[in-house]
Coordinates of C-alpha atoms and ligand atoms in Angstrom, one line a residue:
X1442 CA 14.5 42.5 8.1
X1443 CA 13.9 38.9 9.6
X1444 CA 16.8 37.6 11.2
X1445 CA 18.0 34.7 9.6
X1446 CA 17.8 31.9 12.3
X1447 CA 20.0 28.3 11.6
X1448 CA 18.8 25.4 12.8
X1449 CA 19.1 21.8 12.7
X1450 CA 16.0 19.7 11.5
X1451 CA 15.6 16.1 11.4
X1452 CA 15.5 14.9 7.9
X1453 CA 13.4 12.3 9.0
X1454 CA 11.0 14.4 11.2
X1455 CA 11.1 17.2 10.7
X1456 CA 12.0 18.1 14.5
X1457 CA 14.6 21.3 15.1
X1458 CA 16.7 21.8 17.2
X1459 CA 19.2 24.4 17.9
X1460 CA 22.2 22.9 18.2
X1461 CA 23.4 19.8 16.7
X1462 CA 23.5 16.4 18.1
X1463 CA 23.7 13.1 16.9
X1464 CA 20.7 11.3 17.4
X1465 CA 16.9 12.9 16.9
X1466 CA 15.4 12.8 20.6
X1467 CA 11.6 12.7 19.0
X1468 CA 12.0 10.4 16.4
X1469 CA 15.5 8.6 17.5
X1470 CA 17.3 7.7 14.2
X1471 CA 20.7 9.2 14.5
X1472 CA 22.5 11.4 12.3
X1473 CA 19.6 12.6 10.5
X1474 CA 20.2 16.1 11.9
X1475 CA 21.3 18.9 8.9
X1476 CA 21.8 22.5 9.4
X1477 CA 19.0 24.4 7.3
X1478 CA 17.9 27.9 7.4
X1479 CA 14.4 28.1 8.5
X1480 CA 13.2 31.4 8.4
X1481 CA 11.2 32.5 5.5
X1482 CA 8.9 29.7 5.1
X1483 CA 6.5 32.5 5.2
X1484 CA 7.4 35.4 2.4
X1485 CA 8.3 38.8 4.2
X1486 CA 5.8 40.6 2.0
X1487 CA 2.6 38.2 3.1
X1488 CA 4.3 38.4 6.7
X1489 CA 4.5 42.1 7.2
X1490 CA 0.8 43.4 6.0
X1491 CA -1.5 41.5 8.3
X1492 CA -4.4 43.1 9.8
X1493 CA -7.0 40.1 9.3
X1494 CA -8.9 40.3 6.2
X1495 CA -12.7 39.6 6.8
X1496 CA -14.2 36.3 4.9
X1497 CA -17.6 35.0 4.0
X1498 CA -18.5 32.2 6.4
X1499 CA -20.7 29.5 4.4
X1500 CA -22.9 26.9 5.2
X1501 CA -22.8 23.0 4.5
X1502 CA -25.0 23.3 2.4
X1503 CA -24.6 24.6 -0.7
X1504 CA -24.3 24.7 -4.6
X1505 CA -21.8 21.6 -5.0
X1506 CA -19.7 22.1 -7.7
X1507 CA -19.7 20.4 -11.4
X1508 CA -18.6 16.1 -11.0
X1509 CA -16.2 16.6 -7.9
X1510 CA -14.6 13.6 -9.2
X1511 CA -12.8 12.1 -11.9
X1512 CA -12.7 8.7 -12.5
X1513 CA -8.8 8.2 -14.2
X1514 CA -10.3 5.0 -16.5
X1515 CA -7.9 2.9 -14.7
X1516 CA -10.3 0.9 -12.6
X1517 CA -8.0 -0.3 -10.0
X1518 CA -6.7 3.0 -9.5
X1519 CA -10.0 4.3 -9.1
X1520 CA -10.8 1.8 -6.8
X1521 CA -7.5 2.6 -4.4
X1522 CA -8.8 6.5 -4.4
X1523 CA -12.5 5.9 -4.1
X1524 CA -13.6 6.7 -7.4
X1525 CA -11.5 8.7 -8.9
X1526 CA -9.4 11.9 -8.5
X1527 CA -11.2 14.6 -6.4
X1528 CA -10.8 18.6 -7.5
X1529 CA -8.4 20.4 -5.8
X1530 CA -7.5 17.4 -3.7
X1531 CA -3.5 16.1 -3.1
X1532 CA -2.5 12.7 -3.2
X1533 CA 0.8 11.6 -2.3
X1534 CA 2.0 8.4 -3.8
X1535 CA 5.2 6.0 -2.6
X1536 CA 7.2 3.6 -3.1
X1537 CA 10.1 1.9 -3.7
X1538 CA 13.1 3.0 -6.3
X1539 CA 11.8 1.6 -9.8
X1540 CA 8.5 0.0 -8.8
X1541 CA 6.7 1.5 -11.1
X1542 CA 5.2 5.2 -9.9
X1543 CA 6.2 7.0 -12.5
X1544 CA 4.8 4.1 -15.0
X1545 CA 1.7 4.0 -13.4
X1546 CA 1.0 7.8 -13.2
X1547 CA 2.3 8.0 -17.2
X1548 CA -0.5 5.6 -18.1
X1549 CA -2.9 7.4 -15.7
X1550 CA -2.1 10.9 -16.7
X1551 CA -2.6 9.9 -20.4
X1552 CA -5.6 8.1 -20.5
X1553 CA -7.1 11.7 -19.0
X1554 CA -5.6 13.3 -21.7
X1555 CA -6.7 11.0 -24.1
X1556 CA -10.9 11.3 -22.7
X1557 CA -10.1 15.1 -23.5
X1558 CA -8.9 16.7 -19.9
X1559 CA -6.0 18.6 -19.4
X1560 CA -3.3 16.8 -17.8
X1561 CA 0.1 17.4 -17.1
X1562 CA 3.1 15.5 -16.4
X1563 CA 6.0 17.6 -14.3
X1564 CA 9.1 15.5 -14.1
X1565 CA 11.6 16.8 -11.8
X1566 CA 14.1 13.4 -12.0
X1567 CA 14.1 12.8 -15.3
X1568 CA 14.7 14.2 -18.9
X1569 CA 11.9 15.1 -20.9
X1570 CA 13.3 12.3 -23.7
X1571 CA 13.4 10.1 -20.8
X1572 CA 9.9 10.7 -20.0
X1573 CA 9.2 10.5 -24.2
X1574 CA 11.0 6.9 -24.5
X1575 CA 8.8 5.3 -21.5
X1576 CA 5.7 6.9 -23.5
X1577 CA 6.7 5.2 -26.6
X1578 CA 7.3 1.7 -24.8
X1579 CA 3.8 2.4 -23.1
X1580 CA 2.4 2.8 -26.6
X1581 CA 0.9 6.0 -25.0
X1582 CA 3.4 8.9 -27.3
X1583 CA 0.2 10.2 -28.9
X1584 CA -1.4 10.9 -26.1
X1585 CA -1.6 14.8 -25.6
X1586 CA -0.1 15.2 -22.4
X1587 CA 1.8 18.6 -21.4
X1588 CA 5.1 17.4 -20.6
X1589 CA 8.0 19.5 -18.3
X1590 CA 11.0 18.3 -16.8
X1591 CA 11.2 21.7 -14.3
X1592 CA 11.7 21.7 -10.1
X1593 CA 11.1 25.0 -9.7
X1594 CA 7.6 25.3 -7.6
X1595 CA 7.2 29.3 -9.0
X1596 CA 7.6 28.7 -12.4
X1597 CA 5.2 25.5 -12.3
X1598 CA 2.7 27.2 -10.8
X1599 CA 3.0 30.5 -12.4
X1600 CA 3.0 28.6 -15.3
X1601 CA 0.0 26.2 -15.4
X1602 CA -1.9 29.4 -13.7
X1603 CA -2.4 29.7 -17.2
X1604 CA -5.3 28.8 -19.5
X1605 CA -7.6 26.0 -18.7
X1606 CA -7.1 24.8 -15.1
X1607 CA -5.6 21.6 -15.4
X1608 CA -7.5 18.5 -14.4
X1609 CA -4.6 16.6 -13.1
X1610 CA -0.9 17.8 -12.5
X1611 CA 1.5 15.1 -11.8
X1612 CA 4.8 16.2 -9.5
X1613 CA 7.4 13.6 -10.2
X1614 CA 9.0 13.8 -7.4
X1615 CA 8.3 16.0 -4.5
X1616 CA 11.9 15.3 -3.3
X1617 CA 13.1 17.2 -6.4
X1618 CA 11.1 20.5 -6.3
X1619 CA 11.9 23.5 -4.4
X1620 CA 10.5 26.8 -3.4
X1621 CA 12.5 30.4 -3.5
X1622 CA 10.6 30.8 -0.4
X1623 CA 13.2 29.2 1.7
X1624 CA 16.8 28.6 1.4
X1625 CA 17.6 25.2 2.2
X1626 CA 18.9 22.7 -0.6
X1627 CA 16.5 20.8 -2.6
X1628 CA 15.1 17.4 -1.1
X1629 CA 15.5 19.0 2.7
X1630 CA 12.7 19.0 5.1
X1631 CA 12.0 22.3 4.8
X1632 CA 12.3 22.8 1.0
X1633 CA 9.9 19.5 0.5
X1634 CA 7.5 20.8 2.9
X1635 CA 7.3 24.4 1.8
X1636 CA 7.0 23.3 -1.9
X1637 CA 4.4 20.8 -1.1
X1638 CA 2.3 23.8 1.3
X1639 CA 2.8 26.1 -2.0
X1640 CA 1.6 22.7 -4.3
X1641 CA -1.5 22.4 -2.1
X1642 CA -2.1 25.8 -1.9
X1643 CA -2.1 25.7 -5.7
X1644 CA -4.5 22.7 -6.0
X1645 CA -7.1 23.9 -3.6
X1646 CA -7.5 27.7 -4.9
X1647 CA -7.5 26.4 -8.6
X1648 CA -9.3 23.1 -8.5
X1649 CA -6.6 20.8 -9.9
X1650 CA -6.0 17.4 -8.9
X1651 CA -2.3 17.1 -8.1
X1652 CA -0.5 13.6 -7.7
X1653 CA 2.9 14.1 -6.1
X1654 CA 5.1 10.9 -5.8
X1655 CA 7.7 10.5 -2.7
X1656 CA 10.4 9.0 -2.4
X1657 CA 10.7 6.3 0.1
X1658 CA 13.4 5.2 2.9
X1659 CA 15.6 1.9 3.1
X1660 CA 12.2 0.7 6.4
X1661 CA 9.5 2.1 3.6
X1662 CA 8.7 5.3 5.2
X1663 CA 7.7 8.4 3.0
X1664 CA 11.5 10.2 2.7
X1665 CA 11.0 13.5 3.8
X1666 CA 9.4 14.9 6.9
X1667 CA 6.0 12.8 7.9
X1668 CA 4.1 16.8 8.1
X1669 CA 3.8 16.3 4.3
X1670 CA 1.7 12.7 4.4
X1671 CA -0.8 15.1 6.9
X1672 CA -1.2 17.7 4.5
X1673 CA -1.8 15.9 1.8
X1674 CA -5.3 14.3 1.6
X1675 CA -4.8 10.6 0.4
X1676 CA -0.8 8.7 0.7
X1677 CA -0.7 5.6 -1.5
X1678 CA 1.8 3.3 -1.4
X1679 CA 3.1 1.5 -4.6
X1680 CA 4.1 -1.5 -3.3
X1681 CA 5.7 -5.3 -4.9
X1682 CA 8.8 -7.5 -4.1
X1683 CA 11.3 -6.7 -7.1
X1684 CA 11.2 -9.9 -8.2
X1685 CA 8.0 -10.7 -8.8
X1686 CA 5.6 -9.2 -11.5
X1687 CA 2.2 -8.0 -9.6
X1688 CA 2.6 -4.4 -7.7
X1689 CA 0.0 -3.7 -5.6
X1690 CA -1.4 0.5 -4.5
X1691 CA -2.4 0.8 -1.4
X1692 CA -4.4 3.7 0.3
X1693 CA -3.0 4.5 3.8
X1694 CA -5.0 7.8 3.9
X1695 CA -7.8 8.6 2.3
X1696 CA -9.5 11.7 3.5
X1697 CA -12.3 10.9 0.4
X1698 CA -12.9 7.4 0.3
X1699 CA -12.0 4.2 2.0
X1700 CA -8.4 2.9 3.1
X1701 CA -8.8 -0.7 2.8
X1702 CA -8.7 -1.4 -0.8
X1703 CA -6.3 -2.4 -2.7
X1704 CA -5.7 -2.4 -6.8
X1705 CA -3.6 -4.8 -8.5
X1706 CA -1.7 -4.5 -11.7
X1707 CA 0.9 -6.9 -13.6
X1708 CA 4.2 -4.8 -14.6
X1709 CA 4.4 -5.7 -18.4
X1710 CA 7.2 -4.6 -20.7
X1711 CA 4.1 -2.7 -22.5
X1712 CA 3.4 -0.9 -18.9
X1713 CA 1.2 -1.8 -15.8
X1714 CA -1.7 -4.1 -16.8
X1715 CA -4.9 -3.9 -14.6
X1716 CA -5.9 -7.5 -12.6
X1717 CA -9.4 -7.2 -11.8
X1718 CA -9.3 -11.1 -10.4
X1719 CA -6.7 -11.3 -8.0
X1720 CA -7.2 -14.4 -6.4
X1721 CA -7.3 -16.3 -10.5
X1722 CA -3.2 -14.6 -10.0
X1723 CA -2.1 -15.5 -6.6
X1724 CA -3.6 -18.6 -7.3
X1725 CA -2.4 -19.7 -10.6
X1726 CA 1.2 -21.5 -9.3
X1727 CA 0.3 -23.2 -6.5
X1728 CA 1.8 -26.4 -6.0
X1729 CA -0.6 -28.9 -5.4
X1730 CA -0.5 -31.3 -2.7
X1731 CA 3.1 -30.2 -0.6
X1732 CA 2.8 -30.2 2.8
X1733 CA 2.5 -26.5 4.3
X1734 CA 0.4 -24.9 2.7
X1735 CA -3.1 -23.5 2.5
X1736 CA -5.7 -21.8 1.5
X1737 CA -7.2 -18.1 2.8
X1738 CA -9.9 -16.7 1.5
X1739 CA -9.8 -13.0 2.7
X1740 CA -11.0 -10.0 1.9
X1741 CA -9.2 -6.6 1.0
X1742 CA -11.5 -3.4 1.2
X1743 CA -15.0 -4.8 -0.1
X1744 CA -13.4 -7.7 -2.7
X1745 CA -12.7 -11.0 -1.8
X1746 CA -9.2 -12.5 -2.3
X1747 CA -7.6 -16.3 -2.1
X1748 CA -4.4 -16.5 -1.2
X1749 CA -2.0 -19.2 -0.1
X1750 CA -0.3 -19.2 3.0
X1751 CA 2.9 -20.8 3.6
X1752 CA 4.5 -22.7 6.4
X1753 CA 7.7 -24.3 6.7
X1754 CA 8.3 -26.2 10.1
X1755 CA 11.8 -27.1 10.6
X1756 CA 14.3 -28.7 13.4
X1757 CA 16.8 -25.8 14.3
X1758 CA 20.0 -25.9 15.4
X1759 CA 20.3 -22.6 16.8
X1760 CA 19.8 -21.9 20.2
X1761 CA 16.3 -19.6 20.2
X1762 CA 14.7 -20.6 16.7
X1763 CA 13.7 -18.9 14.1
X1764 CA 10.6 -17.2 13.6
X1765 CA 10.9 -15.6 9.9
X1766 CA 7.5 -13.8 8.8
X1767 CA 6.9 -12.3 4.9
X1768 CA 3.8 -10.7 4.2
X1769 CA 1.8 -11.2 8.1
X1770 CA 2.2 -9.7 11.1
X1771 CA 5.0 -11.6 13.2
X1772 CA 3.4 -11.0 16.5
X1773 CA 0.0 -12.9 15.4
X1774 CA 2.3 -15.7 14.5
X1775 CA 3.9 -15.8 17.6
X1776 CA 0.3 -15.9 19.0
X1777 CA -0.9 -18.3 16.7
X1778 CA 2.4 -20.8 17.7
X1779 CA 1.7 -19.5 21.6
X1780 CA -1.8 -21.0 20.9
X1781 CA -1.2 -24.5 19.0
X1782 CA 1.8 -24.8 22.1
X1783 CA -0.5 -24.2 25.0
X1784 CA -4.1 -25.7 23.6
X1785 CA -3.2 -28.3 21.0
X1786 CA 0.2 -30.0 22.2
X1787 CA 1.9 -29.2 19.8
X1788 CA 5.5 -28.3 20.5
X1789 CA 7.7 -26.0 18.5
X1790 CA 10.3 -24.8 20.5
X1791 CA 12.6 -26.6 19.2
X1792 CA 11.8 -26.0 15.5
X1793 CA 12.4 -23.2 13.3
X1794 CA 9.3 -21.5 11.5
X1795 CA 9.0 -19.7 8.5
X1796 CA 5.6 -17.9 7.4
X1797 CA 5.3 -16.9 3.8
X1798 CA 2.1 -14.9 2.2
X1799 CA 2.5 -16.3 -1.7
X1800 CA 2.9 -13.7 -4.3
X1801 CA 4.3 -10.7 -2.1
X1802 CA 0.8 -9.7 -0.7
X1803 CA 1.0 -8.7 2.9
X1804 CA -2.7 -9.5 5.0
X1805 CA -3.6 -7.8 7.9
X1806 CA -6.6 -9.6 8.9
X1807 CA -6.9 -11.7 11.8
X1808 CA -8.6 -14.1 9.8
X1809 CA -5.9 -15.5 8.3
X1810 CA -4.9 -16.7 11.7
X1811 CA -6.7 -20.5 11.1
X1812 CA -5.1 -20.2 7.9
X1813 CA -1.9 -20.0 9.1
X1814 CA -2.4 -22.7 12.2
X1815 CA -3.4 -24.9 9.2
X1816 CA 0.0 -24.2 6.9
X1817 CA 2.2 -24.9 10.2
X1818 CA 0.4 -27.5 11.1
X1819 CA 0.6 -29.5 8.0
X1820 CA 4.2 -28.7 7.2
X1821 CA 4.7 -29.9 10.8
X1822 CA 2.8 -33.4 10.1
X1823 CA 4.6 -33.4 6.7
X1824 CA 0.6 -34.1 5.9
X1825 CA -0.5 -31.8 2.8
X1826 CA -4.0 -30.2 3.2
X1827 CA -6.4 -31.0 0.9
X1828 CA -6.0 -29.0 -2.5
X1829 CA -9.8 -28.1 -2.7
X1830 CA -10.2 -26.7 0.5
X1831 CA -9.7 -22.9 1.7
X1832 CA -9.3 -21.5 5.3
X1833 CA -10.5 -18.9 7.8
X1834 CA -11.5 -17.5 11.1
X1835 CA -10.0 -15.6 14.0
X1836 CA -8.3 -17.8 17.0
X1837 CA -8.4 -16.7 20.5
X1838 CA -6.1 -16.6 22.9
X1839 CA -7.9 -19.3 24.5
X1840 CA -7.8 -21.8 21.7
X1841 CA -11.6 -21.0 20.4
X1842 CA -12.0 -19.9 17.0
X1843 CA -14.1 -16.8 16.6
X1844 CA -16.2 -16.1 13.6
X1845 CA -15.0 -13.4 11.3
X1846 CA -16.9 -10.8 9.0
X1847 CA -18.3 -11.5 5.2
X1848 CA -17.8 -14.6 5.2
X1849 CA -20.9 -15.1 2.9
X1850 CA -18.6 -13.1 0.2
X1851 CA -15.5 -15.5 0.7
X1852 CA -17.4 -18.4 0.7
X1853 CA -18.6 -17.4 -2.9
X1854 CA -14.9 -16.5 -3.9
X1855 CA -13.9 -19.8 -3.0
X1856 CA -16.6 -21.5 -4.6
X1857 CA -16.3 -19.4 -7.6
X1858 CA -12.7 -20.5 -8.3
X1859 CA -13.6 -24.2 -7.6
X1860 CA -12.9 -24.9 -4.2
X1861 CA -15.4 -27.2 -3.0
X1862 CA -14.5 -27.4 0.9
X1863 CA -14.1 -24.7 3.4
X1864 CA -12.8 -25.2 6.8
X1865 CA -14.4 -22.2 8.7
X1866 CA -15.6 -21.2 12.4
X1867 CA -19.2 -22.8 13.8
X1868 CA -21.6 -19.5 12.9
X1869 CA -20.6 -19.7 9.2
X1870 CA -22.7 -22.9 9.2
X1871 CA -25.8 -21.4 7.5
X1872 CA -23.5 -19.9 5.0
X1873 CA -22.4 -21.9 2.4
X1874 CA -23.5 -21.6 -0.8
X1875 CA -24.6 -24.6 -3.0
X1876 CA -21.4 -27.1 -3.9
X1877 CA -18.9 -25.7 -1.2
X1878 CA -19.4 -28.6 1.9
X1879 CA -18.3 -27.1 4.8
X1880 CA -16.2 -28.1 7.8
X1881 CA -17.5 -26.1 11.0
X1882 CA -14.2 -26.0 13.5
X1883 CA -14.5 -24.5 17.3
X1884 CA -11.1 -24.8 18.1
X1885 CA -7.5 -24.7 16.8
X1886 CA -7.5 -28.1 18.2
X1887 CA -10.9 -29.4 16.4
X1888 CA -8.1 -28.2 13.8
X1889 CA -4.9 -29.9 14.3
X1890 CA -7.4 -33.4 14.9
X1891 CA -8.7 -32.6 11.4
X1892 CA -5.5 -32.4 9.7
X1893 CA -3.7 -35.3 11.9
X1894 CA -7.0 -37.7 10.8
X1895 CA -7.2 -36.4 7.2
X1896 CA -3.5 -35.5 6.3
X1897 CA -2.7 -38.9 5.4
X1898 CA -5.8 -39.8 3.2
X1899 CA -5.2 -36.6 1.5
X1900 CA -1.5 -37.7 0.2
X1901 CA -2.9 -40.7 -1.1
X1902 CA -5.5 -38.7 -3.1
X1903 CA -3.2 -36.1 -4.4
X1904 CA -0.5 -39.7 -5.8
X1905 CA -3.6 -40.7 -7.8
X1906 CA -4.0 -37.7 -9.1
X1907 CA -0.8 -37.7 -10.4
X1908 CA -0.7 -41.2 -11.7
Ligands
ATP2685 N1 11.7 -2.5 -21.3 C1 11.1 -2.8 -20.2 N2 10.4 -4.0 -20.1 C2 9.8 -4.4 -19.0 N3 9.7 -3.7 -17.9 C3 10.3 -2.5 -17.9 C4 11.0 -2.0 -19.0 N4 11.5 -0.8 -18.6 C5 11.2 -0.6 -17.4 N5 10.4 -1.6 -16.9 C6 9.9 -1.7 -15.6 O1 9.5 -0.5 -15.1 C7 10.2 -0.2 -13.9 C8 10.6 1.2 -13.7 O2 9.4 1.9 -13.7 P1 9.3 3.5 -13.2 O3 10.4 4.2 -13.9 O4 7.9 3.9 -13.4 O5 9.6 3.3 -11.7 P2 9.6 4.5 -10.6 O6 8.9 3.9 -9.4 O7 9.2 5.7 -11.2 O8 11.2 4.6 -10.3 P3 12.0 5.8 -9.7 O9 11.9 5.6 -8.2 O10 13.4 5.5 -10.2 O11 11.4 7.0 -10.2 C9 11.3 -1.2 -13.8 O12 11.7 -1.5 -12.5 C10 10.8 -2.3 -14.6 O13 10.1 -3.2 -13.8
MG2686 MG1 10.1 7.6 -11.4

């Protein structure tokens, strides 16, 4: 008989420790330690008869097996998991409460069905009439999906052991399951990572795709122990703000395909609706001619995607001003400000700045940093950019601005959604495709000169417009 050991894990980590304390030494949050039983995470009866069973080594080469994956028919799905789903393969998706996971993997998990595979749809949260009612509203109740509203690992397994091996198994949630292999509650570290180890196990030896969605903490962390986004081959994150309409899957792993694209959808009232043209969406309410704002054209993955940036520039009256950033990363902007201070004259230190990415995107790209120069400078000027024109390039820390990759393919973006101007770094000269003029820049402050001689002409163009 194995001793049963009690220890304290980190519900956050996963670390253990054995004794308890209020704050996590590896991962710091405090009072995530609980007391949990951690023996057994390994059965008694697979513990006590090893003596090494001999295996069959194989080579890299070999017979590959029948169409390794399978495209779900939602194309921007397919595109976030490169292709489709892959067999035996374990994807993890999060996100927020309510942004749509379960919706998405409904529609998903039925269009399978409805091409003829074998899909099935655990729900541990909610009731199977639940599940039934969101169908209905999806206009997808006909669909032949297996339904179950079960949390008991065992019986799920034991259960779709069964008959044909199911294409794609949907665990909703992975917080909610839990294994009689060990004793702690449901939703512990341990229970969520031994159910997860028995899920994988499961997908792996039988070939099933399995989709489990996590739940995710107040700072958008996976919930549960960070062991179960390594064991699982591809995390996506479902991501949106709550009050806007477009959600937006994310790859942050991908073990079989690339992590830099994204997919779009629309959350409808009839479900999540595919946008294959982003840039047409985060486009569609700009304001035209306000100070403060510009255009990006940037790419996400392989696809191109205009976006506008927004700046607001504003006297404080605090002591230290604000910097506020939504949707970029806050130290480039305080790079990008460090650089219009020290190389263009601009002073801001004694206004407050606020960085917006429109529509709840969030760019990583360093080419957004002439982009955002632009949007600050402008709102800074109170002298709008002109409303045909898109931005990009990479600034230096020395003031130079430093070509940036594809541009060929955001050039044709722009031109495609009737842009006509690009302001862009000297080696895009050759570039441009017919009707887009372009404005070579080699500096932030070849910039600031171009928006402090054109601002005003470009206010006087937009009151026309209007009149
Ligand atoms: N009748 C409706 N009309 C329009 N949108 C709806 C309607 N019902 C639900 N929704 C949308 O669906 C969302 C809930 O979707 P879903 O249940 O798939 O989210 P979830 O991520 O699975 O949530 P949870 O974390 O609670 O499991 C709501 O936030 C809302 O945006
Ligand atoms: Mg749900």
């Amino acid at each position: 008989m194995a001793k049963s050991t009690l220890s304290f894990v980190c519900q956050n980590c996963g670390a253990a420790y054995n004794r308890w304390q209020g704050k996590c030494e590896s991962c710091g949050e405090w009072n995530t330690l609980a007391e949990e039983d951690t023996t057994g995470s390994v059965p008694l009866s697979i513990r006590s008869r090893r003596k090494g069973r001999q295996f069959a080594l194989e080579s890299l080469t070999g017979k590959s097996q029948d169409a390794p994956r399978l495209a779900s028919g939602m194309a921007e799905l397919d595109r976030v998991t490169g292709g489709g789903f892959v067999r035996g393969s374990v994807l993890l998706v999060g996100g927020d409460p309510g942004i749509g996971k379960s919706t998405l993997l409904t529609q998903a998990a039925s269009l399978l069905a409805r091409a003829g595979h074998r899909a099935v749809y655990i729900s541990g949260e909610e009731a199977i009439a639940q599940v039934r009612l969101r169908a209905e509203r999806l206009g997808l109740a006909d669909a032949p999906v297996q339904l179950a509203a079960e949390t008991s690992v065992e019986d799920i397994i034991s259960t779709l052991s069964e008959g044909a091996v199911p294409r794609l198994i949907v665990i909703d949630s992975i917080q909610t399951m839990w294994t009689d292999t060990v004793e702690s509650a449901p939703g512990t570290v341990t229970q969520v990572r031994a159910s997860a180890q028995a899920l994988i196990r499961f997908a792996k030896k039988s070939g099933a795709a399995i989709i489990l969605v996590g739940h995710v903490t107040k700072d958008g962390q996976i919930a549960g122990p960070r062991v179960v986004e390594h064991m699982v081959d591809a995390v996506l994150s479902f991501e949106g703000e709550g009050s806007q309409q477009f959600r937006i899957l994310r790859a942050m792993k991908n073990r079989f395909g690339p992590t830099d694209e994204i997919g779009v959808f629309e959350m409808t009232g009839s479900g999540l609706r595919e946008i294959s043209n982003p840039s047409e969406l985060f486009l569609s309410e700009r304001e035209l001619g306000s100070p403060g704002t510009a255009v990006f054209a940037g790419i996400e993955g392989t696809r191109p995607l205009l976006v506008e940036i927004q700046a607001l520039v504003a006297p404080t009256s605090l002591g230290t001003p604000r910097r506020a950033v939504v949707g970029w990363d806050p130290s480039r902007l305080s790079m990008v400000l460090a650089v219009l201070e020290a190389h263009c004259g601009i002073r801001l230190s004694g206004h407050d700045v606020y960085l917006n990415v429109a529509g709840g995107l969030r760019i990583a790209e360093p080419a957004a940093d002439v982009a955002a120069a632009a949007a600050l400078v402008s709102s800074l000027a109170r002298a709008p950019l002109p409303a045909d024109a898109v931005y990009f390039g990479e600034a230096s820390l020395s003031g130079a601005v430093r070509p940036v990759p594809q541009t060929a393919t955001r050039l044709k973006e722009a031109q495609k959604l009737g842009f006509s101007r690009a302001i862009v770094p000297e080696a895009a000269r050759n570039e441009a495709p017919d009707g887009l003029s372009l404005s070579t820049i080699d500096t932030l402050a070849d910039l600031v000169g171009d928006i402090a001689r054109d601002g005003l002409p470009a206010l006087r163009r937009v009151g026309r417009q209007d009149s």
